[in-house]
Amino acid sequence: VNGIEIYSMKIDSKVTSRYAHNVITSRAVNRGNVHKEVFFDVELPKTAFITNFSMTIDGVTYPGTIKEKEVAKKQYEKAVSKGQTAGLVKASGRKTEKFTVSVNVEAASKVTFELTYEELLKRQFGKYEMFIKVKPKQLVKDFEIEVNIFEPQGITELEAEGTFITNDLQNIIKKTFSEKKGHISFRPTLEQQRTCANCSQSVLDGDFTVRYDVKRTTPDNLQIVNGYFVHFFAPTNLAKLPKNVIFVIDISGSMSGREIEQTREALLKILDDIKEDDFFNFILFGSEVHTWKETLIKATPENLDEARKFVRGIDTAGMTNLHGGIMRGIDMLNAAHEGKLVPKRSASIIIMLTDGQPNVGISNTQDIQAHVKKAIEGKYPLYNLGFGYGVDYSFLEKMALENKGLARRIYPDSDAALQLQGFYDEVSNPMLMDVELNYPENEISDLTKNSFKHFYDGSEIVVAGCFIDNNQNSLTVDVRGEGANDALSYTTRQDAEQTAKAFQEQEYIFGDYIERLWAYLTIEQLLEKRIAATGEEKENLTAEALDLSLKYKFVTPLTSMVVTKPEDHNNQDGIADKPIEGTDIFTILLHLRSQVFSNFFFSLLSAAPQVSHLYAVHPTWYTSVDGDPHFIISVPQKEDAICFNINENPGAVLNLISDPVTGITVNGELIGDKRANSDAKIQNTYFGKLGIANKHLDLKLTVTSEKITIQNGNEKTGFTWLDSVTLQQEGLTLIINRRKNLVLSMGSGASFVIVLHQVWKKHPLHQDFLGLYTLESDKLSEQTHGLLGQFFHPIDFTILEIHPGSDPKKPDATMIVKNNELTVTRGWQKDYRRDPQHGVDIPCWFVHNNGAGLIDGVHTDYIVSSLF
């Protein structure tokens, strides 16, 4: 592609006792006759830690070095401010993050990239899963995936599949396993990689997944190597514990439409899986809290039928009384245990689903956390599911982790119901409660987590630690737990010789794998504990996790890998950081959740002082003005809004926002309908292209209804509306929600949301267009101007003499604004942020004649020559 040939790409994975060590090697050559940029672009699982990266150009190696994040940042601060570095790792998908490095190389030069990452494979639904993203983007002469697995317990099953695997490619996947070793290889030839006989496009694009499980003759397995041990615990053939489950569901207005439909669909499927010995109930919270039944009830066929009827009728209303909903659930579960309504030997769980942020009742998240923790008292886990990007994910995560559960993001996509159901399946079969694995305190130090509230069917508990005496070579463990019928209690013993014997046959183990497994698990758990910690405890956890990350060379959220490059051809050194789920995203989207009550538009429900929206909307029957775009200016102190239109010809570029202090400008280019409408005096126009620039950061974002382009200095990155992307780099956060909207924040300033409106492709008249919303506009300076920007400063108006207008449904009035007396008409405009299809009606006072008297100057003053 573009004169650069990737002639070799190898993905080599070695798995020893669930611990995977993966090396991706890519070799490319510049076939052009001038120097060119070569890209190395791979996606790796979010659960993995990068441990190494190097580039070798014409025999010279440039290694990546892992440093404390703050140190790396300082070292590169100067370079960053000049725009000379590139952030290398971005969260990119649900399960993956993207590592990208580019380097300019001379004509005929060869470059080899090598990236190493490690992770502990988790057991789910009875299998370990390793996920490899395959996307070479061109045909590769020598392409190979090779996976070698060594499991001392023995392998019982091994499977490999790819989302891109056709029948022809299926036969190329070679897999063998015997006793303790498994091997998978996939080596398609150039011809086999083509999408069709003479095509130059590669069929290799998707997920390659390896799954396996191990023999379990005993409930657990202990391995001792080089002064470290790992203990795997996954008993089989246990009786299922009855469970008590309370579903706490957000039914606030923002859940309306597809989200609530998908929730109903998932709950109906879940009701099919609930066992007759289980107890359950539903609690719904909008502004009010409603329960299905007053107490938990048994899952008899009759009760399940009644529950299905209830679920089918769930609908949305009001705001988000999250505190009321969750506390009602906890109180109900506590009462059921105290009143012995549920079996003594039963596992209780609360599953909460929300898509927004608490704004009714107690809405301070720290208060909610404190109340919840006090009420649960460690008795059962709380699982928090955050639907979409409008949630305060870090709050949900803290609250779940403090209560022995976990948080999970549910991605707003067509398979959201399956994601919800999939999560329920993971926790739907508790087999043991209060599992404790106890090791002799005088022999073991640095033990990972060793007590677990529940053990779920198909999962596995993993504990690791190191011996105080490095030469000690045996270990006795005491295991306890509560089962469905009785307590589980036994002692297990292992010595290093037995492990050594079990390891004799492997040739490809890396000797310190148990030590690295221990380090990986410890860091993962320290980072998790750190989420809910505060003050000194948080500092100690951070210091400990940082020490281990540096010692074992893991790129974690506390470390960065600095990648240096040759100094010629404008090469920029780069910094690789680990993205964190849930940071920064919610603050930007905080203000996306506005709701409409009676006739008032509470523009931000107690958030920022001023929001302004600019909307280009298709004409609708109740809008008396055909000319678009529609500007909506909300005036919170009046609980009202003003709107106006600008009628200008297609091709005109309007300045919407310009702030000389922050350097941010936003311009929009108008497009018209596919053909002129002969009946209309004024032709419709919409925004077809938006340009957002930040002069200080040298950033430009161009958005059309087809594609999104970011220009950072001379570097260009392109996406389409079919991508789902979260991109974070110095000074820029961009989130693209496939075919819906994108959220952009630059520097510490305001954030922008651009909504994509897609019309029917064969529509005789209309074409796709864009809408723009500004969030946190108070972060722009006092000097901000533009058709929209001038309204970021508070504006006041007075309405006098409301009288009938030409349309009986829409009265006219006199408005005093900016010392002008204007005739305005009461009308409605559409706010499309929640529902891009139909929009929400916002009542507003409509100012005629291109906003004359409301806007500064006349509308033609805002026409500019180009997008940037």
Tab-separated table of N, CA and C in Angstrom, residues 76-87 563 565 570-575 697 712-713 715 730:
chain	number	residue	atom	x	y	z
A	76	TYR	N	8.696	14.478	27.995
A	76	TYR	CA	8.199	14.787	26.657
A	76	TYR	C	7.298	16.013	26.608
A	77	GLU	N	7.197	16.710	27.762
A	77	GLU	CA	6.286	17.851	27.812
A	77	GLU	C	6.627	18.867	26.727
A	78	LYS	N	7.926	19.173	26.652
A	78	LYS	CA	8.343	20.192	25.677
A	78	LYS	C	8.001	19.721	24.273
A	79	ALA	N	8.351	18.466	24.013
A	79	ALA	CA	8.084	17.927	22.674
A	79	ALA	C	6.585	17.921	22.396
A	80	VAL	N	5.810	17.572	23.421
A	80	VAL	CA	4.358	17.509	23.241
A	80	VAL	C	3.811	18.889	22.909
A	81	SER	N	4.278	19.903	23.658
A	81	SER	CA	3.732	21.245	23.431
A	81	SER	C	4.053	21.725	22.021
A	82	LYS	N	5.154	21.228	21.458
A	82	LYS	CA	5.467	21.624	20.072
A	82	LYS	C	4.770	20.694	19.078
A	83	GLY	N	3.997	19.741	19.609
A	83	GLY	CA	3.296	18.818	18.711
A	83	GLY	C	4.215	17.796	18.104
A	84	GLN	N	5.323	17.462	18.828
A	84	GLN	CA	6.287	16.540	18.216
A	84	GLN	C	6.153	15.092	18.657
A	85	THR	N	5.161	14.771	19.489
A	85	THR	CA	5.050	13.352	19.842
A	85	THR	C	3.677	12.861	19.461
A	86	ALA	N	3.559	11.563	19.440
A	86	ALA	CA	2.270	10.978	19.091
A	86	ALA	C	1.878	10.012	20.187
A	87	GLY	N	0.634	10.104	20.659
A	87	GLY	CA	0.138	9.095	21.609
A	87	GLY	C	-0.027	7.797	20.842
A	563	VAL	N	8.816	5.579	23.105
A	563	VAL	CA	9.370	4.964	21.892
A	563	VAL	C	10.195	6.015	21.166
A	565	LYS	N	12.746	7.254	18.039
A	565	LYS	CA	12.863	6.946	16.612
A	565	LYS	C	14.089	7.657	16.055
A	570	ASN	N	11.547	14.171	10.161
A	570	ASN	CA	10.443	14.567	11.058
A	570	ASN	C	9.870	13.439	11.893
A	571	ASN	N	10.656	12.411	12.173
A	571	ASN	CA	10.107	11.350	13.019
A	571	ASN	C	9.824	11.910	14.403
A	572	GLN	N	8.695	11.529	14.966
A	572	GLN	CA	8.339	12.017	16.296
A	572	GLN	C	8.371	10.873	17.287
A	573	ASP	N	9.042	11.104	18.404
A	573	ASP	CA	9.019	10.082	19.446
A	573	ASP	C	7.587	9.948	19.963
A	574	GLY	N	7.269	8.792	20.512
A	574	GLY	CA	5.880	8.583	20.939
A	574	GLY	C	5.806	8.051	22.354
A	575	ILE	N	4.643	8.197	22.948
A	575	ILE	CA	4.420	7.690	24.298
A	575	ILE	C	3.236	6.741	24.268
A	697	LEU	N	-3.439	24.059	19.563
A	697	LEU	CA	-2.970	22.660	19.528
A	697	LEU	C	-2.670	22.211	18.102
A	712	ASN	N	-3.610	16.699	12.727
A	712	ASN	CA	-2.814	17.136	13.868
A	712	ASN	C	-1.479	17.567	13.290
A	713	GLY	N	-1.270	18.888	13.121
A	713	GLY	CA	-0.071	19.326	12.401
A	713	GLY	C	-0.181	18.826	10.978
A	715	GLU	N	-0.120	15.508	10.355
A	715	GLU	CA	-0.609	14.122	10.399
A	715	GLU	C	-2.110	14.079	10.240
A	730	GLU	N	-2.779	13.594	23.550
A	730	GLU	CA	-2.540	14.884	24.203
A	730	GLU	C	-3.581	15.910	23.774
